[in-house]
Short mmCIF file of C-alpha atoms in Angstrom, two decimals:
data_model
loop_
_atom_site.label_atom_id
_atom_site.label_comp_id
_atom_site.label_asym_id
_atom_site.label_seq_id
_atom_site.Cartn_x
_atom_site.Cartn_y
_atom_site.Cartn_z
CA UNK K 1 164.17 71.66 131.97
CA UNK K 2 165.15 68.33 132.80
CA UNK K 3 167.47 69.55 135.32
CA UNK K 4 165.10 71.78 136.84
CA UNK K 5 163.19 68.30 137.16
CA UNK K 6 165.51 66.45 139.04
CA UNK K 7 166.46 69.28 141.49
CA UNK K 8 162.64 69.39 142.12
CA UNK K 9 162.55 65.87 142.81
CA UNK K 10 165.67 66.23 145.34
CA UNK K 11 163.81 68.91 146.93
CA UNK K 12 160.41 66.62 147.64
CA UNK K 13 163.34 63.90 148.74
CA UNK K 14 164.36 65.67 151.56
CA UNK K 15 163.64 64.96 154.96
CA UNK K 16 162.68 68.21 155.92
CA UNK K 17 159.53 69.47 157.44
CA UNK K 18 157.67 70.87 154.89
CA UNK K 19 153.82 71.63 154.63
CA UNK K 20 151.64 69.42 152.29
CA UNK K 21 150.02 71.99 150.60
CA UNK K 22 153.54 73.60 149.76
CA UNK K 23 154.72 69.93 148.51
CA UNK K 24 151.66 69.51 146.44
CA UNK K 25 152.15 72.50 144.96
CA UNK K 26 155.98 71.47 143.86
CA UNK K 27 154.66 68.22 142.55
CA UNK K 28 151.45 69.65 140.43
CA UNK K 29 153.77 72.00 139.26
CA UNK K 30 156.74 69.30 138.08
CA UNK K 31 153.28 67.19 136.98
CA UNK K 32 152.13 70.14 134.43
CA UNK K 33 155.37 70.55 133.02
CA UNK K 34 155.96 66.70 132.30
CA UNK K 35 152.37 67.04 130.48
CA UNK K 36 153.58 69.74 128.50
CA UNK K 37 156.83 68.02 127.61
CA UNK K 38 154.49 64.56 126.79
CA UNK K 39 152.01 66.59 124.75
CA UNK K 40 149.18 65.39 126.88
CA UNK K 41 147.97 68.18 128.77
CA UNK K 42 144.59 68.25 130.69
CA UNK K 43 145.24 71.60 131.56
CA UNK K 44 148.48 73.40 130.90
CA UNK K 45 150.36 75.51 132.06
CA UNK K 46 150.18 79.21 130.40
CA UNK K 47 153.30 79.26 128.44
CA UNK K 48 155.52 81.84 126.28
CA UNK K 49 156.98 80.40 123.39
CA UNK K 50 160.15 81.89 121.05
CA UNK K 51 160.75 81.95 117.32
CA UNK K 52 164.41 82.56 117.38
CA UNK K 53 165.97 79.04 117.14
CA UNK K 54 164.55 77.91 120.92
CA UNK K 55 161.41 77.51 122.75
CA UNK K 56 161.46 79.44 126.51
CA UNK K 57 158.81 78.07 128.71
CA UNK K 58 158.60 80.50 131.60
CA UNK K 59 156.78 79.16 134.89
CA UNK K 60 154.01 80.17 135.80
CA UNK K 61 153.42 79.76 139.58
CA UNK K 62 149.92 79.86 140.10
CA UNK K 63 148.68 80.39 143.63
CA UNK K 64 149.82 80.15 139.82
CA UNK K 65 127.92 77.49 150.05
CA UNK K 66 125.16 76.77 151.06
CA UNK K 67 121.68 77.07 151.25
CA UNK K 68 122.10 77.18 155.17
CA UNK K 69 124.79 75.68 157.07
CA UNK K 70 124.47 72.45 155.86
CA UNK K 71 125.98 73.60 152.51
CA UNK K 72 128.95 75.43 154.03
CA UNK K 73 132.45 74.82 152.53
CA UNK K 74 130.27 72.01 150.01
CA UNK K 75 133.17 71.65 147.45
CA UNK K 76 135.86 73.07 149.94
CA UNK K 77 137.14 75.53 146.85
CA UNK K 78 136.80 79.65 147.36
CA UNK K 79 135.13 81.91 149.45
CA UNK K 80 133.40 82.99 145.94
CA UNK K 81 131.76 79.65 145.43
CA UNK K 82 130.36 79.86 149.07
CA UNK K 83 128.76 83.16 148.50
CA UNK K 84 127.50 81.97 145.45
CA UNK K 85 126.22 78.97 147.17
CA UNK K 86 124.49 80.72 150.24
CA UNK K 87 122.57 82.99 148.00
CA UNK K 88 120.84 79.97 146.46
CA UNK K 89 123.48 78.97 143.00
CA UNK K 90 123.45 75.39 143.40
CA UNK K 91 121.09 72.44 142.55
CA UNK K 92 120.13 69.24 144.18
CA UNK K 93 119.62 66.88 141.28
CA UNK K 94 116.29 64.46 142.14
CA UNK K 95 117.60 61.09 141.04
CA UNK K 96 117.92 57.47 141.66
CA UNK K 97 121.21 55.19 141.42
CA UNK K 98 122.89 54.22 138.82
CA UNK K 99 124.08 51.01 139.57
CA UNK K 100 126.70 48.76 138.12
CA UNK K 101 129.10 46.30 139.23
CA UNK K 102 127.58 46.01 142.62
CA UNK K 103 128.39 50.29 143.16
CA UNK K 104 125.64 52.61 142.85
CA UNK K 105 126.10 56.81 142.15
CA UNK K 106 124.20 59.57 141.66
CA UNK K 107 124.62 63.17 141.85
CA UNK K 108 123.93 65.01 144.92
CA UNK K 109 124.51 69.13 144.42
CA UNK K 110 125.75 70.67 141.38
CA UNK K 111 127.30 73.81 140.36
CA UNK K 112 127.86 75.61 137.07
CA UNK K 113 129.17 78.98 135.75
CA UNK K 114 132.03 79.95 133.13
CA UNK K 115 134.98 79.33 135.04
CA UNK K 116 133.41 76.13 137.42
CA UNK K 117 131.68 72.95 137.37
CA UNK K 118 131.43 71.44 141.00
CA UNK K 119 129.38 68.38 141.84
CA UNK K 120 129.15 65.67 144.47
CA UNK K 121 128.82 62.10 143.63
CA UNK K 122 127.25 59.93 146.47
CA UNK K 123 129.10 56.63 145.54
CA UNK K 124 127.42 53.41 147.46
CA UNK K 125 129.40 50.01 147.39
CA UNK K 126 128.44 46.39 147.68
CA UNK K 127 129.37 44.05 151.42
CA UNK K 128 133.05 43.81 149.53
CA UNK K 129 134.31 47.51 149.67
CA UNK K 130 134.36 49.32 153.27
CA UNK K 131 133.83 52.89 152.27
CA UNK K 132 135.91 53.76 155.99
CA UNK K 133 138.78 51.94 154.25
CA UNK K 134 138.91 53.89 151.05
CA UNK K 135 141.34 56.58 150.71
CA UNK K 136 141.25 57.66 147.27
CA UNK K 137 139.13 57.62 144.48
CA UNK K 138 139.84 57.76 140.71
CA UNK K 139 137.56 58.43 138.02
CA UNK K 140 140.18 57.74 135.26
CA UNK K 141 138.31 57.50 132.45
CA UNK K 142 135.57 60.10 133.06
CA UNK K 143 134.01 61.65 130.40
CA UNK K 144 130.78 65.28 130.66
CA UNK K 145 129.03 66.15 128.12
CA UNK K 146 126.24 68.09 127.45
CA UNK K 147 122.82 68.32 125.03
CA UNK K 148 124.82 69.56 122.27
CA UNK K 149 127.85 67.13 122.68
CA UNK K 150 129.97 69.78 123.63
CA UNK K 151 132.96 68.24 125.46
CA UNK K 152 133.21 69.54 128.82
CA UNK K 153 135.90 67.42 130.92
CA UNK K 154 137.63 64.27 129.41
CA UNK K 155 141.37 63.71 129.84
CA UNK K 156 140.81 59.61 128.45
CA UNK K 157 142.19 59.29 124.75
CA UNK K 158 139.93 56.07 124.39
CA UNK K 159 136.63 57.69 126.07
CA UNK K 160 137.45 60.59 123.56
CA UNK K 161 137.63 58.65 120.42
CA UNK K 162 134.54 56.11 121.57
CA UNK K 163 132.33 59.25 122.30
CA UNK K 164 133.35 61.12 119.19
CA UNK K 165 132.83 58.05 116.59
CA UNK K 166 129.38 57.35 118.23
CA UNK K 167 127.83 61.14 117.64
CA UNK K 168 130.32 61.63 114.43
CA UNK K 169 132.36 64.29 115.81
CA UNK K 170 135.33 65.93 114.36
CA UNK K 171 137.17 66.77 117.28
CA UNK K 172 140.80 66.38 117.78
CA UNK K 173 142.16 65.02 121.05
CA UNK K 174 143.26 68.00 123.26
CA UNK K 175 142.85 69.85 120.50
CA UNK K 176 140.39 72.67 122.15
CA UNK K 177 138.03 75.06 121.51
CA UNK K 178 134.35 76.44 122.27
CA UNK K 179 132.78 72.70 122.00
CA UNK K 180 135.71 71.10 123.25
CA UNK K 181 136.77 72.50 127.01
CA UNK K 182 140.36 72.25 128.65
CA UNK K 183 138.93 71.65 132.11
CA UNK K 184 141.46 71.09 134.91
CA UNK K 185 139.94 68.89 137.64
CA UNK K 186 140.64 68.34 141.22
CA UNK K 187 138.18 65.32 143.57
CA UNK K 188 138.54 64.26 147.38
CA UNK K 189 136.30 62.02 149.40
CA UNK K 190 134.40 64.83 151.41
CA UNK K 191 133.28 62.38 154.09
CA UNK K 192 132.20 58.43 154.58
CA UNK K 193 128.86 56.89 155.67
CA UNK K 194 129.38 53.75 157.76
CA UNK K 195 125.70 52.62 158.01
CA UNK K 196 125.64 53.50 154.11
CA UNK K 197 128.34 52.06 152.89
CA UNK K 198 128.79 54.95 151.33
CA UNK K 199 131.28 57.86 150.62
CA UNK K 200 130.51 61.70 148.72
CA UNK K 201 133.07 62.43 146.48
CA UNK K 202 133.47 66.12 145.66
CA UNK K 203 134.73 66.83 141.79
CA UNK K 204 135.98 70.19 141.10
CA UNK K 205 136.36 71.11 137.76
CA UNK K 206 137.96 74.81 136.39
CA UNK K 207 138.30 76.06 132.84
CA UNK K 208 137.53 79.40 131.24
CA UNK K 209 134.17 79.76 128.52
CA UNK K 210 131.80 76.48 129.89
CA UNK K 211 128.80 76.58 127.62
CA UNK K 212 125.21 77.34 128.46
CA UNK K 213 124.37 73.90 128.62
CA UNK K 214 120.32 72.44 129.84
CA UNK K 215 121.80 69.06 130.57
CA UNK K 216 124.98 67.52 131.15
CA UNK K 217 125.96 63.90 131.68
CA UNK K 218 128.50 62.29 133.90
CA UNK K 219 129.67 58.71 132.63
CA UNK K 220 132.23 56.75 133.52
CA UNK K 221 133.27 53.02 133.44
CA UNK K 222 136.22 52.35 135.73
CA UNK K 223 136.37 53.16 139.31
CA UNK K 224 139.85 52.89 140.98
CA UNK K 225 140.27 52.84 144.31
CA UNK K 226 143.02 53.28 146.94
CA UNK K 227 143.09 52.15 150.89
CA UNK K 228 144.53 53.22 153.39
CA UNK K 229 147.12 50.73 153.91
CA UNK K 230 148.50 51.71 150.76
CA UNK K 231 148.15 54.86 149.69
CA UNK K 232 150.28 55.02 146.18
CA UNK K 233 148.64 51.56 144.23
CA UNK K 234 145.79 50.94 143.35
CA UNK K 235 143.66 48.36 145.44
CA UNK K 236 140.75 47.44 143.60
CA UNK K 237 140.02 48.39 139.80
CA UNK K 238 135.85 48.05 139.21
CA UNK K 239 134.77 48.00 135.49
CA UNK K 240 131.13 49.32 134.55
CA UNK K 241 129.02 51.78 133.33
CA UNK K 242 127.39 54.97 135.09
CA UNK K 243 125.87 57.30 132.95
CA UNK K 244 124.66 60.46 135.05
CA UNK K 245 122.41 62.48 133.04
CA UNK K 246 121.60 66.10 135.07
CA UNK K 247 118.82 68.53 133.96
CA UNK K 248 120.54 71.83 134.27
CA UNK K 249 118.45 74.52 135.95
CA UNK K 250 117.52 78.09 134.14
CA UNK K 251 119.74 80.26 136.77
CA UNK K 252 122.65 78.25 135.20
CA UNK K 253 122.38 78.53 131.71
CA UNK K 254 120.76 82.13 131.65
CA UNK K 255 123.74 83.60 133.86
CA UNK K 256 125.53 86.86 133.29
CA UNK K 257 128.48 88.37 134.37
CA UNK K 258 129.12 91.82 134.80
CA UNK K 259 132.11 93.54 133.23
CA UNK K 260 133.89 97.08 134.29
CA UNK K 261 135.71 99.63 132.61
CA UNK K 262 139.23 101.34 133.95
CA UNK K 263 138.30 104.80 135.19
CA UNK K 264 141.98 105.35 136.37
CA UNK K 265 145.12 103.51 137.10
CA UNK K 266 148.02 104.96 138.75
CA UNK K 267 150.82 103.16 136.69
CA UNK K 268 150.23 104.03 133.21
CA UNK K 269 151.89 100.73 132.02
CA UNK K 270 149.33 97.99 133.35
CA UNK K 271 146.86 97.55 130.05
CA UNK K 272 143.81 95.81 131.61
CA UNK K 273 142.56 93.49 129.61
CA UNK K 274 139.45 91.90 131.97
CA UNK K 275 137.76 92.83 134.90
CA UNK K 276 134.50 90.61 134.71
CA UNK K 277 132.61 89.70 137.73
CA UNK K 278 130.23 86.45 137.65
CA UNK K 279 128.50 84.11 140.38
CA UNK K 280 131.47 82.80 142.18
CA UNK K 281 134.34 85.43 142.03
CA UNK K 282 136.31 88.08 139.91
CA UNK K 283 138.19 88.00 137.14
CA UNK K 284 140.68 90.52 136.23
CA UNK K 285 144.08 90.17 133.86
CA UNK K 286 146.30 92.89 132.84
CA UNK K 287 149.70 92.89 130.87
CA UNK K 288 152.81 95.45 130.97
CA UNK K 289 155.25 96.14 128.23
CA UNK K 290 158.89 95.42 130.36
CA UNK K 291 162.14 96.45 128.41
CA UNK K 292 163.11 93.20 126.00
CA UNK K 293 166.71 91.72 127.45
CA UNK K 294 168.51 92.21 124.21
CA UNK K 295 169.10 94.94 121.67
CA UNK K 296 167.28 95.04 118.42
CA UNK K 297 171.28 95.10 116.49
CA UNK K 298 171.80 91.77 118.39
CA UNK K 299 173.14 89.01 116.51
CA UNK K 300 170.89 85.62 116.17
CA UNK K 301 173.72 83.95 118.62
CA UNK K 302 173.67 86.57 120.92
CA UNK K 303 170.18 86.77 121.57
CA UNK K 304 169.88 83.30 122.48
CA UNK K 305 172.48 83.73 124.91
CA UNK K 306 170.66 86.60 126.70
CA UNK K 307 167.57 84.41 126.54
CA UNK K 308 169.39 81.33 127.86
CA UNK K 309 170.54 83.09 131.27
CA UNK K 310 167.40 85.04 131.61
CA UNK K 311 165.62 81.58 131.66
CA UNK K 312 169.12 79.99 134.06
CA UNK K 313 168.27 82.99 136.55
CA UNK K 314 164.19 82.10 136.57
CA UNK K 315 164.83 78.36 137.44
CA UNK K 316 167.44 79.45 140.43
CA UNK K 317 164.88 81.77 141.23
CA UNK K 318 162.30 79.19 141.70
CA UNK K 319 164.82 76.64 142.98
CA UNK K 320 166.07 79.26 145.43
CA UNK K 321 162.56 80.25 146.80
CA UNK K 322 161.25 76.68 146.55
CA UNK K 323 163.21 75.52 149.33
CA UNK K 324 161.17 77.22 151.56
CA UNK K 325 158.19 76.06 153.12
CA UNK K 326 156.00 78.95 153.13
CA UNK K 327 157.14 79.12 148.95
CA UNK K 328 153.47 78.73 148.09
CA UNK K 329 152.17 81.24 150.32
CA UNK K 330 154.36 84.16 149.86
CA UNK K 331 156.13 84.20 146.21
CA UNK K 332 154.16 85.50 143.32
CA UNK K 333 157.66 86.71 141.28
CA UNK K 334 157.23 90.71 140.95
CA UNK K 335 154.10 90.80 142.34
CA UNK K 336 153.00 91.19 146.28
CA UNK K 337 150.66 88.41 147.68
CA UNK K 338 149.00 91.32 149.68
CA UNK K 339 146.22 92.25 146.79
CA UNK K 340 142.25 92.91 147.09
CA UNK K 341 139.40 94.40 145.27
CA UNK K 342 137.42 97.12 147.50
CA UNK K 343 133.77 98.35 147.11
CA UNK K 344 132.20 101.36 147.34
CA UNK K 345 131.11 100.59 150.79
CA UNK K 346 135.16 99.69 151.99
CA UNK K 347 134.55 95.72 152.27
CA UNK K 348 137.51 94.45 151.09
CA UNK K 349 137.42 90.61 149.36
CA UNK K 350 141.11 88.85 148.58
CA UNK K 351 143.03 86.26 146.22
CA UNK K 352 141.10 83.07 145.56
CA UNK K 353 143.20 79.98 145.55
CA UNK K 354 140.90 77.53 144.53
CA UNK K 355 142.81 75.86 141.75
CA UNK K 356 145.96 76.00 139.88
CA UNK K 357 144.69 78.34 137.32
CA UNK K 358 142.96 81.15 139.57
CA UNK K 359 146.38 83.45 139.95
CA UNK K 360 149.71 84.11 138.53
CA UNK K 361 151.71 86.03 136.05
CA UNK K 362 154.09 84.76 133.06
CA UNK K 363 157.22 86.96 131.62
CA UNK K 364 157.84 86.49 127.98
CA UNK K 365 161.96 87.06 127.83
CA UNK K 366 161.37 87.61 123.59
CA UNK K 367 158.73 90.25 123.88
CA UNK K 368 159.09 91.44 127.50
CA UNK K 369 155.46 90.79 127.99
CA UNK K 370 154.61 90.38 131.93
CA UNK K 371 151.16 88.99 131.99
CA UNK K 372 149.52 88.95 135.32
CA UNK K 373 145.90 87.29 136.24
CA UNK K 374 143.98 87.24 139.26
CA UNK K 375 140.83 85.92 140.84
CA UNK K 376 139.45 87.75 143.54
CA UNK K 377 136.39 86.21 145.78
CA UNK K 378 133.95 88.99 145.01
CA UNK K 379 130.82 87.62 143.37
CA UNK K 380 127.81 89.32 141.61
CA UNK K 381 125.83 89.18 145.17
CA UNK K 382 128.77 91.62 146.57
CA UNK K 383 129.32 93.68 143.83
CA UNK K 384 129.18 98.07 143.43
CA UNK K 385 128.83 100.46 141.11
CA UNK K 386 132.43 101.10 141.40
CA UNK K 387 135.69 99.00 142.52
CA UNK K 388 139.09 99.26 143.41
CA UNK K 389 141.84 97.26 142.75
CA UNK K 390 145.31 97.77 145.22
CA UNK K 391 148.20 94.93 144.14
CA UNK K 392 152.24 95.28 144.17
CA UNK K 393 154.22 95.47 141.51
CA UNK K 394 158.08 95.34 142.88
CA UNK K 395 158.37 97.90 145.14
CA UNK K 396 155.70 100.07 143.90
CA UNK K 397 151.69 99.92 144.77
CA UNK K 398 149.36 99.93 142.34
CA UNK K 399 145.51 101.29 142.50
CA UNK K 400 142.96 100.68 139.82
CA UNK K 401 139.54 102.39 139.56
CA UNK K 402 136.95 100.27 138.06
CA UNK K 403 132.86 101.24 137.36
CA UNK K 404 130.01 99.51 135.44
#
């Protein structure tokens, strides 16, 4: 893996035109994998591990609004999260400042379901900060909670531990599970306020089973932030304390999602194993049983050869396709980019690519399990009795009949 590394360091080296969302893309990906490597992942990347004498980490490439017009494109994420949005799933919290430190916040729309937790914080400095001049923001040790002190979002070891101790909780750090979330989290400055002082930042969170919660609070103590004169240290470091609490409305915490049966599939092979539709989008994951790469007479030695060049030929794969610009937008492995969910009525909706998480498909070389997932941007406002699924699979096309 660590040569894999450096050729996808060479590769961001280059002076070559290259788009930024396809260079992004290269370096969240390299990011994820040094995470896993560290043992300090926020949100990893889905994984296939091997019992016989070596671990195989196969990558995943993930590709693994508005009440009104005023609301459009609010947490720039999915066409999903729009719809949701128009049809009236978001809140406008009614609160004052929290101030600290000479920098006031407080939360301006929020938005919550299984898979997302979007919010804007309207962040208001003192005469010392020019909000034009600020090109980043960091939140680094930020830290949601709710009522029940589940754990929501908190990638901070020492925010963790502090939190934890004070409500005697026996949670493990980034060890997960139903009260503890792995949230993945993206944030950008959405736009600045001159007059104000002021700038919204947009926080985009993504995991998979976010509780019910009534109230959730935002708190943080440290605020980096970045100019634009230089864009890769940090400028100014404030230390405080802004504790957001957020009354959670009933259409959040009494949602549903509605889940479909396979009525028929024309490859035989694909097991489904979700197709749930909530709020913001679709979920559906299916896996195929794929011939394992060695014989079952193979010797211990010989198997991890096989394994070894089946894992060589993935990285040159990636390497090979990675040099390309348009990498992110076209290569999904086996499968075609060109997939949709239809309803009854012949609307078609398309691939989300909201986060790293929404799409993608991992090969397990040991079992020959091909997992594929997908999130589509149909929502519970566009839904049918009946859907249909069309994706690739190598050269072949795939349909899948879905009801309720």
């Amino acid at each position: 893996m660590d040569n894999l590394d450096n050729k996808i360091k060479d590769i961001l080296s280059q002076d070559i035109n290259l788009s930024l969302k396809y260079k992004n893309m290269i370096r969240n990906t390299l990011q994820e994998t040094k995470k896993f490597k560290s043992n300090k992942l926020i949100k990893p990347v889905r994984i296939i591990s091997a019992t016989c004498a070596c671990i195989i980490i196969t990558t995943s490439i993930v590709f693994g609004k508005d009440i009104g017009n005023f609301f459009k494109n609010v947490f720039n994420t999915s066409k999903g999260i729009d719809t949701a949005v128009e049809n009236g799933y978001i809140v406008e919290p009614n609160m004052e400042y929290i101030s600290s430190e000479g920098i006031d916040v407080k939360a301006e729309n929020l938005l919550m379901d299984d898979y997302n937790l979007n919010f804007t914080l309207n962040i208001k400095f003192s005469e010392n900060i020019q909000s034009l001049n600020v090109n980043k923001i960091e939140l680094s040790d930020l830290i949601i909670t709710d009522e029940e002190n589940k754990i929501i979002y908190c990638s901070d070891k020492v925010s963790f531990d502090d939190y934890c101790e004070k409500n005697s909780l026996n949670y493990t750090y980034l060890n997960f599970n139903s009260d503890y979330i792995n949230s993945g989290i993206n944030w950008y400055i959405k736009s600045k306020n001159k007059e104000e002082n002021s700038l919204n930042l947009v926080c985009n969170l993504y995991g998979e089973g976010y509780p019910k919660s009534k109230k959730i609070n935002i708190s943080f103590k440290t605020i980096n932030i970045f100019n634009e004169e230089d864009y890769e240290s940090k400028n100014i470091t404030i230390k405080g304390e802004w504790n957001i609490p957020i009354d959670i409305p009933e259409k959040f915490y009494n949602r549903t999602s509605i889940l479909y049966k396979v009525k028929s599939c024309s490859n035989p092979a694909v097991n489904i194993t979700k197709a749930e539709v909530t709020n913001t989008g679709m979920k559906f994951e299916f896996f195929m049983q794929e011939d394992k790469i060695y014989e079952e007479n193979d010797s211990e030695e010989v198997i991890n050869q096989k394994i070894a060049e089946a894992h060589r030929k993935s990285q040159e794969e990636f390497l090979k396709n990675a040099q390309s610009s348009d990498f992110f937008d076209n290569y999904m492995g086996p499968f075609g980019r060109n997939t949709y969910v239809e309803t009854e009525s012949g609307k078609k909706f398309y691939a989300s690519e909201s986060n790293f998480e929404d799409n993608g498909y991992s090969n397990d070389f040991i079992t020959g399990v091909l997992n594929y997932w997908q999130t589509y941007d149909l929502t519970s406002y566009d839904t049918t009795q009946k859907l249909k699924i069309y994706l690739q699979y190598e050269d072949q096309d795939i349909w899948i009949e879905l009801e309720r």
